């Protein structure tokens, strides 16, 4: 293979590898993000539950105050019983007493209902808190794993950078400029193999004459359709 072409194939492979490191790192970070989002959602649920419990407790307090008022009223009615003058007054007082007692029983029922709700919410709250603790534990583990992965990726990236810069020292500057120009639009597919006599960049069929030149690899051949640099991959590699 032409030496310049050989360099370009190597360079292109390094550049492709380098481009793939960032998505790998993003992918690692995304693993953690899912857990962090779950933890945040649980925190929101915990806060909402606290608000609901407060609301119910405040309703309970109101009912308690009402209950105390009703009991005072009952005491007053009991005192008034001694001062009753006639049947009509007695009936009115009895009715008042009956209503107060009904209201007391209603307030008690309401308090019992609210207590049940509070108990339910508090057990929910406990579940949320346990879930959050688990999630935070997982986050810690995943954070360590992700950090290690990213460190590995960065090490690999440094190796490729190093190899790339060593190669760059040897690459002919005109060839490099030529490559960079194609790379500007073709990104990581500036140098592509020919497979089944087609350009692996634009997937168009290469004519026999150009294909024969690519196979010969004596010089740098561009795809007649898209302009990418073509090379014939070793059969073993292609297989
Ligand atoms: Zn092409």
JSON list of C-alpha atoms and ligand atoms in Angstrom, two decimals:
[
{"chain": "A", "resi": 1, "resn": "UNK", "atom": "CA", "xyz": [0.00, 0.00, 0.00]},
{"chain": "A", "resi": 2, "resn": "UNK", "atom": "CA", "xyz": [1.10, 3.53, -0.76]},
{"chain": "A", "resi": 3, "resn": "UNK", "atom": "CA", "xyz": [2.77, 4.92, 2.37]},
{"chain": "A", "resi": 4, "resn": "UNK", "atom": "CA", "xyz": [0.72, 8.11, 2.38]},
{"chain": "A", "resi": 5, "resn": "UNK", "atom": "CA", "xyz": [-2.46, 6.11, 2.05]},
{"chain": "A", "resi": 6, "resn": "UNK", "atom": "CA", "xyz": [-1.34, 3.78, 4.80]},
{"chain": "A", "resi": 7, "resn": "UNK", "atom": "CA", "xyz": [-0.80, 6.78, 7.10]},
{"chain": "A", "resi": 8, "resn": "UNK", "atom": "CA", "xyz": [-4.21, 8.19, 6.26]},
{"chain": "A", "resi": 9, "resn": "UNK", "atom": "CA", "xyz": [-5.94, 4.90, 6.98]},
{"chain": "A", "resi": 10, "resn": "UNK", "atom": "CA", "xyz": [-4.22, 4.75, 10.36]},
{"chain": "A", "resi": 11, "resn": "UNK", "atom": "CA", "xyz": [-4.95, 8.40, 11.10]},
{"chain": "A", "resi": 12, "resn": "UNK", "atom": "CA", "xyz": [-8.57, 8.02, 10.15]},
{"chain": "A", "resi": 13, "resn": "UNK", "atom": "CA", "xyz": [-8.91, 5.00, 12.43]},
{"chain": "A", "resi": 14, "resn": "UNK", "atom": "CA", "xyz": [-7.41, 6.97, 15.33]},
{"chain": "A", "resi": 15, "resn": "UNK", "atom": "CA", "xyz": [-9.79, 9.86, 14.68]},
{"chain": "A", "resi": 16, "resn": "UNK", "atom": "CA", "xyz": [-12.77, 7.52, 14.59]},
{"chain": "A", "resi": 17, "resn": "UNK", "atom": "CA", "xyz": [-11.69, 5.96, 17.88]},
{"chain": "A", "resi": 18, "resn": "UNK", "atom": "CA", "xyz": [-11.25, 9.40, 19.45]},
{"chain": "A", "resi": 19, "resn": "UNK", "atom": "CA", "xyz": [-14.75, 10.44, 18.34]},
{"chain": "A", "resi": 20, "resn": "UNK", "atom": "CA", "xyz": [-16.19, 7.39, 20.04]},
{"chain": "A", "resi": 21, "resn": "UNK", "atom": "CA", "xyz": [-14.75, 8.14, 23.48]},
{"chain": "A", "resi": 22, "resn": "UNK", "atom": "CA", "xyz": [-17.03, 11.10, 24.25]},
{"chain": "A", "resi": 23, "resn": "UNK", "atom": "CA", "xyz": [-20.28, 9.18, 23.59]},
{"chain": "A", "resi": 24, "resn": "UNK", "atom": "CA", "xyz": [-18.91, 6.36, 25.75]},
{"chain": "A", "resi": 25, "resn": "UNK", "atom": "CA", "xyz": [-18.33, 8.80, 28.60]},
{"chain": "A", "resi": 26, "resn": "UNK", "atom": "CA", "xyz": [-21.79, 10.34, 28.10]},
{"chain": "A", "resi": 27, "resn": "UNK", "atom": "CA", "xyz": [-23.24, 6.85, 28.18]},
{"chain": "A", "resi": 28, "resn": "UNK", "atom": "CA", "xyz": [-21.54, 6.16, 31.51]},
{"chain": "A", "resi": 29, "resn": "UNK", "atom": "CA", "xyz": [-22.84, 9.42, 32.96]},
{"chain": "A", "resi": 30, "resn": "UNK", "atom": "CA", "xyz": [-26.35, 8.61, 31.70]},
{"chain": "A", "resi": 31, "resn": "UNK", "atom": "CA", "xyz": [-26.34, 5.40, 33.76]},
{"chain": "A", "resi": 32, "resn": "UNK", "atom": "CA", "xyz": [-25.98, 7.50, 36.89]},
{"chain": "A", "resi": 33, "resn": "UNK", "atom": "CA", "xyz": [-28.47, 10.13, 35.74]},
{"chain": "A", "resi": 34, "resn": "UNK", "atom": "CA", "xyz": [-31.32, 7.61, 35.69]},
{"chain": "A", "resi": 35, "resn": "UNK", "atom": "CA", "xyz": [-30.74, 6.75, 39.34]},
{"chain": "A", "resi": 36, "resn": "UNK", "atom": "CA", "xyz": [-30.36, 10.38, 40.35]},
{"chain": "A", "resi": 37, "resn": "UNK", "atom": "CA", "xyz": [-33.66, 11.21, 38.61]},
{"chain": "A", "resi": 38, "resn": "UNK", "atom": "CA", "xyz": [-35.39, 8.38, 40.45]},
{"chain": "A", "resi": 39, "resn": "UNK", "atom": "CA", "xyz": [-34.01, 9.63, 43.76]},
{"chain": "A", "resi": 40, "resn": "UNK", "atom": "CA", "xyz": [-35.19, 13.17, 42.96]},
{"chain": "A", "resi": 41, "resn": "UNK", "atom": "CA", "xyz": [-38.68, 11.87, 42.15]},
{"chain": "A", "resi": 42, "resn": "UNK", "atom": "CA", "xyz": [-38.80, 10.05, 45.50]},
{"chain": "A", "resi": 43, "resn": "UNK", "atom": "CA", "xyz": [-37.73, 13.25, 47.29]},
{"chain": "A", "resi": 44, "resn": "UNK", "atom": "CA", "xyz": [-40.63, 15.08, 45.64]},
{"chain": "A", "resi": 45, "resn": "UNK", "atom": "CA", "xyz": [-43.02, 12.34, 46.82]},
{"chain": "A", "resi": 46, "resn": "UNK", "atom": "CA", "xyz": [-41.64, 12.62, 50.35]},
{"chain": "A", "resi": 47, "resn": "UNK", "atom": "CA", "xyz": [-42.18, 16.38, 50.41]},
{"chain": "A", "resi": 48, "resn": "UNK", "atom": "CA", "xyz": [-45.71, 16.01, 49.03]},
{"chain": "A", "resi": 49, "resn": "UNK", "atom": "CA", "xyz": [-46.52, 13.43, 51.68]},
{"chain": "A", "resi": 50, "resn": "UNK", "atom": "CA", "xyz": [-45.26, 15.73, 54.43]},
{"chain": "A", "resi": 51, "resn": "UNK", "atom": "CA", "xyz": [-47.55, 18.48, 53.10]},
{"chain": "A", "resi": 52, "resn": "UNK", "atom": "CA", "xyz": [-50.53, 16.09, 53.05]},
{"chain": "A", "resi": 53, "resn": "UNK", "atom": "CA", "xyz": [-49.84, 14.91, 56.60]},
{"chain": "A", "resi": 54, "resn": "UNK", "atom": "CA", "xyz": [-49.66, 18.54, 57.77]},
{"chain": "A", "resi": 55, "resn": "UNK", "atom": "CA", "xyz": [-52.98, 19.29, 56.12]},
{"chain": "A", "resi": 56, "resn": "UNK", "atom": "CA", "xyz": [-54.67, 16.33, 57.79]},
{"chain": "A", "resi": 57, "resn": "UNK", "atom": "CA", "xyz": [-53.17, 17.22, 61.17]},
{"chain": "A", "resi": 58, "resn": "UNK", "atom": "CA", "xyz": [-54.38, 20.78, 60.86]},
{"chain": "A", "resi": 59, "resn": "UNK", "atom": "CA", "xyz": [-57.90, 19.47, 60.10]},
{"chain": "A", "resi": 60, "resn": "UNK", "atom": "CA", "xyz": [-57.66, 17.27, 63.17]},
{"chain": "A", "resi": 61, "resn": "UNK", "atom": "CA", "xyz": [-56.72, 20.25, 65.34]},
{"chain": "A", "resi": 62, "resn": "UNK", "atom": "CA", "xyz": [-59.76, 22.18, 64.06]},
{"chain": "A", "resi": 63, "resn": "UNK", "atom": "CA", "xyz": [-61.99, 19.24, 64.91]},
{"chain": "A", "resi": 64, "resn": "UNK", "atom": "CA", "xyz": [-60.50, 19.06, 68.39]},
{"chain": "A", "resi": 65, "resn": "UNK", "atom": "CA", "xyz": [-61.21, 22.74, 68.99]},
{"chain": "A", "resi": 66, "resn": "UNK", "atom": "CA", "xyz": [-64.76, 22.24, 67.77]},
{"chain": "A", "resi": 67, "resn": "UNK", "atom": "CA", "xyz": [-65.11, 19.25, 70.08]},
{"chain": "A", "resi": 68, "resn": "UNK", "atom": "CA", "xyz": [-64.01, 21.30, 73.09]},
{"chain": "A", "resi": 69, "resn": "UNK", "atom": "CA", "xyz": [-66.57, 23.99, 72.17]},
{"chain": "A", "resi": 70, "resn": "UNK", "atom": "CA", "xyz": [-69.32, 21.38, 71.93]},
{"chain": "A", "resi": 71, "resn": "UNK", "atom": "CA", "xyz": [-68.41, 19.96, 75.35]},
{"chain": "A", "resi": 72, "resn": "UNK", "atom": "CA", "xyz": [-68.63, 23.42, 76.89]},
{"chain": "A", "resi": 73, "resn": "UNK", "atom": "CA", "xyz": [-72.01, 23.81, 75.23]},
{"chain": "A", "resi": 74, "resn": "UNK", "atom": "CA", "xyz": [-73.18, 20.51, 76.74]},
{"chain": "A", "resi": 75, "resn": "UNK", "atom": "CA", "xyz": [-72.08, 21.72, 80.20]},
{"chain": "A", "resi": 76, "resn": "UNK", "atom": "CA", "xyz": [-74.07, 24.92, 79.67]},
{"chain": "A", "resi": 77, "resn": "UNK", "atom": "CA", "xyz": [-77.13, 22.92, 78.63]},
{"chain": "A", "resi": 78, "resn": "UNK", "atom": "CA", "xyz": [-76.80, 20.78, 81.77]},
{"chain": "A", "resi": 79, "resn": "UNK", "atom": "CA", "xyz": [-76.77, 23.94, 83.90]},
{"chain": "A", "resi": 80, "resn": "UNK", "atom": "CA", "xyz": [-79.78, 25.36, 82.04]},
{"chain": "A", "resi": 81, "resn": "UNK", "atom": "CA", "xyz": [-81.76, 22.18, 82.81]},
{"chain": "A", "resi": 82, "resn": "UNK", "atom": "CA", "xyz": [-82.05, 23.39, 86.41]},
{"chain": "A", "resi": 83, "resn": "UNK", "atom": "CA", "xyz": [-83.62, 26.65, 85.32]},
{"chain": "A", "resi": 84, "resn": "UNK", "atom": "CA", "xyz": [-86.23, 25.16, 83.00]},
{"chain": "A", "resi": 85, "resn": "UNK", "atom": "CA", "xyz": [-89.67, 26.73, 83.64]},
{"chain": "A", "resi": 86, "resn": "UNK", "atom": "CA", "xyz": [-92.00, 24.80, 81.36]},
{"chain": "A", "resi": 87, "resn": "UNK", "atom": "CA", "xyz": [-92.40, 21.92, 78.87]},
{"chain": "A", "resi": 88, "resn": "UNK", "atom": "CA", "xyz": [-91.67, 24.12, 75.85]},
{"chain": "A", "resi": 89, "resn": "UNK", "atom": "CA", "xyz": [-88.32, 25.27, 77.25]},
{"chain": "A", "resi": 90, "resn": "UNK", "atom": "CA", "xyz": [-87.45, 21.69, 78.18]},
{"chain": "A", "resi": 91, "resn": "UNK", "atom": "CA", "xyz": [-88.16, 20.45, 74.64]},
{"chain": "A", "resi": 92, "resn": "UNK", "atom": "CA", "xyz": [-86.03, 23.25, 73.12]},
{"chain": "A", "resi": 93, "resn": "UNK", "atom": "CA", "xyz": [-83.17, 22.42, 75.49]},
{"chain": "A", "resi": 94, "resn": "UNK", "atom": "CA", "xyz": [-83.40, 18.70, 74.75]},
{"chain": "A", "resi": 95, "resn": "UNK", "atom": "CA", "xyz": [-83.27, 19.39, 71.04]},
{"chain": "A", "resi": 96, "resn": "UNK", "atom": "CA", "xyz": [-80.22, 21.59, 71.50]},
{"chain": "A", "resi": 97, "resn": "UNK", "atom": "CA", "xyz": [-78.59, 18.84, 73.57]},
{"chain": "A", "resi": 98, "resn": "UNK", "atom": "CA", "xyz": [-79.35, 16.23, 70.95]},
{"chain": "A", "resi": 99, "resn": "UNK", "atom": "CA", "xyz": [-77.82, 18.33, 68.17]},
{"chain": "A", "resi": 100, "resn": "UNK", "atom": "CA", "xyz": [-74.68, 19.01, 70.23]},
{"chain": "A", "resi": 101, "resn": "UNK", "atom": "CA", "xyz": [-74.28, 15.29, 70.96]},
{"chain": "A", "resi": 102, "resn": "UNK", "atom": "CA", "xyz": [-74.69, 14.44, 67.28]},
{"chain": "A", "resi": 103, "resn": "UNK", "atom": "CA", "xyz": [-72.07, 17.02, 66.40]},
{"chain": "A", "resi": 104, "resn": "UNK", "atom": "CA", "xyz": [-69.73, 15.56, 69.04]},
{"chain": "A", "resi": 105, "resn": "UNK", "atom": "CA", "xyz": [-70.09, 12.09, 67.62]},
{"chain": "A", "resi": 106, "resn": "UNK", "atom": "CA", "xyz": [-69.56, 13.43, 64.12]},
{"chain": "A", "resi": 107, "resn": "UNK", "atom": "CA", "xyz": [-66.39, 15.28, 65.20]},
{"chain": "A", "resi": 108, "resn": "UNK", "atom": "CA", "xyz": [-65.10, 12.12, 66.88]},
{"chain": "A", "resi": 109, "resn": "UNK", "atom": "CA", "xyz": [-65.74, 10.08, 63.75]},
{"chain": "A", "resi": 110, "resn": "UNK", "atom": "CA", "xyz": [-63.98, 12.72, 61.69]},
{"chain": "A", "resi": 111, "resn": "UNK", "atom": "CA", "xyz": [-60.96, 12.65, 64.02]},
{"chain": "A", "resi": 112, "resn": "UNK", "atom": "CA", "xyz": [-60.80, 8.86, 63.77]},
{"chain": "A", "resi": 113, "resn": "UNK", "atom": "CA", "xyz": [-61.00, 9.09, 59.97]},
{"chain": "A", "resi": 114, "resn": "UNK", "atom": "CA", "xyz": [-58.23, 11.70, 59.86]},
{"chain": "A", "resi": 115, "resn": "UNK", "atom": "CA", "xyz": [-56.05, 9.58, 62.16]},
{"chain": "A", "resi": 116, "resn": "UNK", "atom": "CA", "xyz": [-56.43, 6.66, 59.77]},
{"chain": "A", "resi": 117, "resn": "UNK", "atom": "CA", "xyz": [-55.35, 8.84, 56.87]},
{"chain": "A", "resi": 118, "resn": "UNK", "atom": "CA", "xyz": [-52.36, 10.12, 58.84]},
{"chain": "A", "resi": 119, "resn": "UNK", "atom": "CA", "xyz": [-51.32, 6.58, 59.71]},
{"chain": "A", "resi": 120, "resn": "UNK", "atom": "CA", "xyz": [-51.60, 5.53, 56.06]},
{"chain": "A", "resi": 121, "resn": "UNK", "atom": "CA", "xyz": [-49.58, 8.54, 54.89]},
{"chain": "A", "resi": 122, "resn": "UNK", "atom": "CA", "xyz": [-46.95, 8.00, 57.55]},
{"chain": "A", "resi": 123, "resn": "UNK", "atom": "CA", "xyz": [-46.45, 4.41, 56.46]},
{"chain": "A", "resi": 124, "resn": "UNK", "atom": "CA", "xyz": [-46.19, 5.64, 52.86]},
{"chain": "A", "resi": 125, "resn": "UNK", "atom": "CA", "xyz": [-43.64, 8.17, 54.01]},
{"chain": "A", "resi": 126, "resn": "UNK", "atom": "CA", "xyz": [-41.61, 5.43, 55.64]},
{"chain": "A", "resi": 127, "resn": "UNK", "atom": "CA", "xyz": [-41.70, 3.40, 52.41]},
{"chain": "A", "resi": 128, "resn": "UNK", "atom": "CA", "xyz": [-40.51, 6.40, 50.41]},
{"chain": "A", "resi": 129, "resn": "UNK", "atom": "CA", "xyz": [-37.70, 7.04, 52.86]},
{"chain": "A", "resi": 130, "resn": "UNK", "atom": "CA", "xyz": [-36.57, 3.43, 52.69]},
{"chain": "A", "resi": 131, "resn": "UNK", "atom": "CA", "xyz": [-36.68, 3.52, 48.89]},
{"chain": "A", "resi": 132, "resn": "UNK", "atom": "CA", "xyz": [-34.69, 6.74, 48.88]},
{"chain": "A", "resi": 133, "resn": "UNK", "atom": "CA", "xyz": [-32.05, 5.23, 51.17]},
{"chain": "A", "resi": 134, "resn": "UNK", "atom": "CA", "xyz": [-31.73, 2.23, 48.81]},
{"chain": "A", "resi": 135, "resn": "UNK", "atom": "CA", "xyz": [-31.53, 4.50, 45.80]},
{"chain": "A", "resi": 136, "resn": "UNK", "atom": "CA", "xyz": [-28.84, 6.63, 47.43]},
{"chain": "A", "resi": 137, "resn": "UNK", "atom": "CA", "xyz": [-26.89, 3.49, 48.26]},
{"chain": "A", "resi": 138, "resn": "UNK", "atom": "CA", "xyz": [-27.10, 2.39, 44.62]},
{"chain": "A", "resi": 139, "resn": "UNK", "atom": "CA", "xyz": [-26.04, 5.85, 43.47]},
{"chain": "A", "resi": 140, "resn": "UNK", "atom": "CA", "xyz": [-22.92, 5.60, 45.62]},
{"chain": "A", "resi": 141, "resn": "UNK", "atom": "CA", "xyz": [-22.01, 2.20, 44.08]},
{"chain": "A", "resi": 142, "resn": "UNK", "atom": "CA", "xyz": [-22.80, 3.29, 40.55]},
{"chain": "A", "resi": 143, "resn": "UNK", "atom": "CA", "xyz": [-20.87, 6.53, 41.02]},
{"chain": "A", "resi": 144, "resn": "UNK", "atom": "CA", "xyz": [-17.77, 4.50, 41.86]},
{"chain": "A", "resi": 145, "resn": "UNK", "atom": "CA", "xyz": [-18.29, 2.14, 38.90]},
{"chain": "A", "resi": 146, "resn": "UNK", "atom": "CA", "xyz": [-18.95, 5.04, 36.52]},
{"chain": "A", "resi": 147, "resn": "UNK", "atom": "CA", "xyz": [-15.89, 6.94, 37.76]},
{"chain": "A", "resi": 148, "resn": "UNK", "atom": "CA", "xyz": [-13.76, 3.85, 37.17]},
{"chain": "A", "resi": 149, "resn": "UNK", "atom": "CA", "xyz": [-15.18, 3.35, 33.69]},
{"chain": "A", "resi": 150, "resn": "UNK", "atom": "CA", "xyz": [-14.58, 6.98, 32.78]},
{"chain": "A", "resi": 151, "resn": "UNK", "atom": "CA", "xyz": [-11.04, 6.75, 34.10]},
{"chain": "A", "resi": 152, "resn": "UNK", "atom": "CA", "xyz": [-10.47, 3.68, 31.90]},
{"chain": "A", "resi": 153, "resn": "UNK", "atom": "CA", "xyz": [-11.93, 5.42, 28.88]},
{"chain": "A", "resi": 154, "resn": "UNK", "atom": "CA", "xyz": [-9.71, 8.44, 29.50]},
{"chain": "A", "resi": 155, "resn": "UNK", "atom": "CA", "xyz": [-6.66, 6.20, 29.74]},
{"chain": "A", "resi": 156, "resn": "UNK", "atom": "CA", "xyz": [-7.54, 4.54, 26.43]},
{"chain": "A", "resi": 157, "resn": "UNK", "atom": "CA", "xyz": [-8.17, 7.96, 24.94]},
{"chain": "A", "resi": 158, "resn": "UNK", "atom": "CA", "xyz": [-4.76, 9.18, 26.06]},
{"chain": "A", "resi": 159, "resn": "UNK", "atom": "CA", "xyz": [-3.12, 6.15, 24.45]},
{"chain": "A", "resi": 160, "resn": "UNK", "atom": "CA", "xyz": [-4.87, 6.84, 21.14]},
{"chain": "A", "resi": 161, "resn": "UNK", "atom": "CA", "xyz": [-4.01, 10.54, 21.36]},
{"chain": "A", "resi": 162, "resn": "UNK", "atom": "CA", "xyz": [-0.40, 9.58, 21.93]},
{"chain": "A", "resi": 163, "resn": "UNK", "atom": "CA", "xyz": [-0.36, 7.17, 18.97]},
{"chain": "A", "resi": 164, "resn": "UNK", "atom": "CA", "xyz": [-2.09, 9.75, 16.82]},
{"chain": "A", "resi": 165, "resn": "UNK", "atom": "CA", "xyz": [0.40, 12.47, 17.65]},
{"chain": "A", "resi": 166, "resn": "UNK", "atom": "CA", "xyz": [3.31, 10.10, 16.98]},
{"chain": "A", "resi": 167, "resn": "UNK", "atom": "CA", "xyz": [1.79, 9.31, 13.61]},
{"chain": "A", "resi": 168, "resn": "UNK", "atom": "CA", "xyz": [1.19, 12.99, 12.84]},
{"chain": "A", "resi": 169, "resn": "UNK", "atom": "CA", "xyz": [4.89, 13.68, 13.17]},
{"chain": "A", "resi": 170, "resn": "UNK", "atom": "CA", "xyz": [5.49, 11.35, 10.22]},
{"chain": "A", "resi": 171, "resn": "UNK", "atom": "CA", "xyz": [2.54, 12.27, 8.01]},
{"chain": "A", "resi": 172, "resn": "UNK", "atom": "CA", "xyz": [3.27, 14.44, 5.00]},
{"chain": "A", "resi": 173, "resn": "UNK", "atom": "CA", "xyz": [1.80, 17.90, 5.63]},
{"chain": "A", "resi": 174, "resn": "UNK", "atom": "CA", "xyz": [0.17, 18.20, 2.18]},
{"chain": "A", "resi": 175, "resn": "UNK", "atom": "CA", "xyz": [-1.49, 14.81, 2.62]},
{"chain": "A", "resi": 176, "resn": "UNK", "atom": "CA", "xyz": [-2.65, 15.89, 6.06]},
{"chain": "A", "resi": 177, "resn": "UNK", "atom": "CA", "xyz": [-4.20, 19.09, 4.70]},
{"chain": "A", "resi": 178, "resn": "UNK", "atom": "CA", "xyz": [-5.91, 17.05, 2.00]},
{"chain": "A", "resi": 179, "resn": "UNK", "atom": "CA", "xyz": [-7.31, 14.69, 4.63]},
{"chain": "A", "resi": 180, "resn": "UNK", "atom": "CA", "xyz": [-8.47, 17.50, 6.93]},
{"chain": "A", "resi": 181, "resn": "UNK", "atom": "CA", "xyz": [-10.30, 19.13, 4.02]},
{"chain": "A", "resi": 182, "resn": "UNK", "atom": "CA", "xyz": [-12.35, 16.00, 3.34]},
{"chain": "A", "resi": 183, "resn": "UNK", "atom": "CA", "xyz": [-12.78, 15.40, 7.05]},
{"chain": "A", "resi": 184, "resn": "UNK", "atom": "CA", "xyz": [-14.44, 18.79, 7.44]},
{"chain": "A", "resi": 185, "resn": "UNK", "atom": "CA", "xyz": [-17.59, 17.46, 5.77]},
{"chain": "A", "resi": 186, "resn": "UNK", "atom": "CA", "xyz": [-17.10, 13.68, 5.92]},
{"chain": "A", "resi": 187, "resn": "UNK", "atom": "CA", "xyz": [-16.22, 13.69, 9.65]},
{"chain": "A", "resi": 188, "resn": "UNK", "atom": "CA", "xyz": [-15.05, 10.19, 10.63]},
{"chain": "A", "resi": 189, "resn": "UNK", "atom": "CA", "xyz": [-15.66, 8.74, 7.19]},
{"chain": "A", "resi": 190, "resn": "UNK", "atom": "CA", "xyz": [-13.03, 10.71, 5.30]},
{"chain": "A", "resi": 191, "resn": "UNK", "atom": "CA", "xyz": [-11.09, 7.52, 4.62]},
{"chain": "A", "resi": 192, "resn": "UNK", "atom": "CA", "xyz": [-13.30, 4.53, 3.88]},
{"chain": "A", "resi": 193, "resn": "UNK", "atom": "CA", "xyz": [-12.81, 0.96, 2.72]},
{"chain": "A", "resi": 194, "resn": "UNK", "atom": "CA", "xyz": [-14.24, -0.35, -0.52]},
{"chain": "A", "resi": 195, "resn": "UNK", "atom": "CA", "xyz": [-16.52, -3.28, 0.11]},
{"chain": "A", "resi": 196, "resn": "UNK", "atom": "CA", "xyz": [-18.16, -5.33, -2.63]},
{"chain": "A", "resi": 197, "resn": "UNK", "atom": "CA", "xyz": [-16.73, -2.77, -5.06]},
{"chain": "A", "resi": 198, "resn": "UNK", "atom": "CA", "xyz": [-18.74, 0.01, -3.39]},
{"chain": "A", "resi": 199, "resn": "UNK", "atom": "CA", "xyz": [-17.56, 3.09, -1.47]},
{"chain": "A", "resi": 200, "resn": "UNK", "atom": "CA", "xyz": [-18.27, 2.48, 2.21]},
{"chain": "A", "resi": 201, "resn": "UNK", "atom": "CA", "xyz": [-18.95, 6.21, 2.66]},
{"chain": "A", "resi": 202, "resn": "UNK", "atom": "CA", "xyz": [-21.61, 6.89, 0.03]},
{"chain": "A", "resi": 203, "resn": "UNK", "atom": "CA", "xyz": [-22.38, 3.24, -0.79]},
{"chain": "A", "resi": 204, "resn": "UNK", "atom": "CA", "xyz": [-22.16, 3.90, -4.54]},
{"chain": "A", "resi": 205, "resn": "UNK", "atom": "CA", "xyz": [-20.65, 1.31, -6.84]},
{"chain": "A", "resi": 206, "resn": "UNK", "atom": "CA", "xyz": [-17.11, 2.06, -8.04]},
{"chain": "A", "resi": 207, "resn": "UNK", "atom": "CA", "xyz": [-16.34, 1.51, -11.72]},
{"chain": "A", "resi": 208, "resn": "UNK", "atom": "CA", "xyz": [-13.93, -1.27, -12.66]},
{"chain": "A", "resi": 209, "resn": "UNK", "atom": "CA", "xyz": [-11.06, 1.05, -13.60]},
{"chain": "A", "resi": 210, "resn": "UNK", "atom": "CA", "xyz": [-11.14, 2.98, -10.30]},
{"chain": "A", "resi": 211, "resn": "UNK", "atom": "CA", "xyz": [-11.67, -0.23, -8.38]},
{"chain": "A", "resi": 212, "resn": "UNK", "atom": "CA", "xyz": [-8.57, -1.76, -9.97]},
{"chain": "A", "resi": 213, "resn": "UNK", "atom": "CA", "xyz": [-6.60, 1.34, -8.91]},
{"chain": "A", "resi": 214, "resn": "UNK", "atom": "CA", "xyz": [-7.89, 1.08, -5.36]},
{"chain": "A", "resi": 215, "resn": "UNK", "atom": "CA", "xyz": [-6.94, -2.59, -5.21]},
{"chain": "A", "resi": 216, "resn": "UNK", "atom": "CA", "xyz": [-3.47, -1.76, -6.50]},
{"chain": "A", "resi": 217, "resn": "UNK", "atom": "CA", "xyz": [-3.11, 0.87, -3.74]},
{"chain": "A", "resi": 218, "resn": "UNK", "atom": "CA", "xyz": [-0.26, 2.61, -5.56]},
{"chain": "A", "resi": 219, "resn": "UNK", "atom": "CA", "xyz": [-1.72, 6.03, -5.04]},
{"chain": "A", "resi": 220, "resn": "UNK", "atom": "CA", "xyz": [-4.44, 7.85, -3.19]},
{"chain": "A", "resi": 221, "resn": "UNK", "atom": "CA", "xyz": [-7.79, 7.37, -4.93]},
{"chain": "A", "resi": 222, "resn": "UNK", "atom": "CA", "xyz": [-10.90, 9.37, -4.18]},
{"chain": "A", "resi": 223, "resn": "UNK", "atom": "CA", "xyz": [-14.42, 8.05, -4.59]},
{"chain": "A", "resi": 224, "resn": "UNK", "atom": "CA", "xyz": [-15.64, 9.38, -7.97]},
{"chain": "A", "resi": 225, "resn": "UNK", "atom": "CA", "xyz": [-19.08, 9.97, -6.43]},
{"chain": "A", "resi": 226, "resn": "UNK", "atom": "CA", "xyz": [-18.41, 11.58, -3.05]},
{"chain": "A", "resi": 227, "resn": "UNK", "atom": "CA", "xyz": [-14.67, 12.36, -2.98]},
{"chain": "A", "resi": 228, "resn": "UNK", "atom": "CA", "xyz": [-13.81, 10.31, 0.09]},
{"chain": "A", "resi": 229, "resn": "UNK", "atom": "CA", "xyz": [-10.41, 8.61, 0.16]},
{"chain": "A", "resi": 230, "resn": "UNK", "atom": "CA", "xyz": [-10.74, 4.94, -0.71]},
{"chain": "A", "resi": 231, "resn": "UNK", "atom": "CA", "xyz": [-8.67, 1.94, 0.27]},
{"chain": "A", "resi": 232, "resn": "UNK", "atom": "CA", "xyz": [-8.96, -1.79, -0.09]},
{"chain": "A", "resi": 233, "resn": "UNK", "atom": "CA", "xyz": [-9.22, -3.44, 3.25]},
{"chain": "A", "resi": 234, "resn": "UNK", "atom": "CA", "xyz": [-7.22, -6.63, 3.77]},
{"chain": "A", "resi": 235, "resn": "UNK", "atom": "CA", "xyz": [-9.39, -9.61, 3.00]},
{"chain": "A", "resi": 236, "resn": "UNK", "atom": "CA", "xyz": [-8.70, -11.02, 6.45]},
{"chain": "A", "resi": 237, "resn": "UNK", "atom": "CA", "xyz": [-9.85, -7.79, 8.10]},
{"chain": "A", "resi": 238, "resn": "UNK", "atom": "CA", "xyz": [-12.88, -7.57, 5.84]},
{"chain": "A", "resi": 239, "resn": "UNK", "atom": "CA", "xyz": [-13.85, -11.15, 6.66]},
{"chain": "B", "resi": 1, "resn": "LIG", "atom": "ZN1", "xyz": [-18.23, 7.58, -2.12]}
]
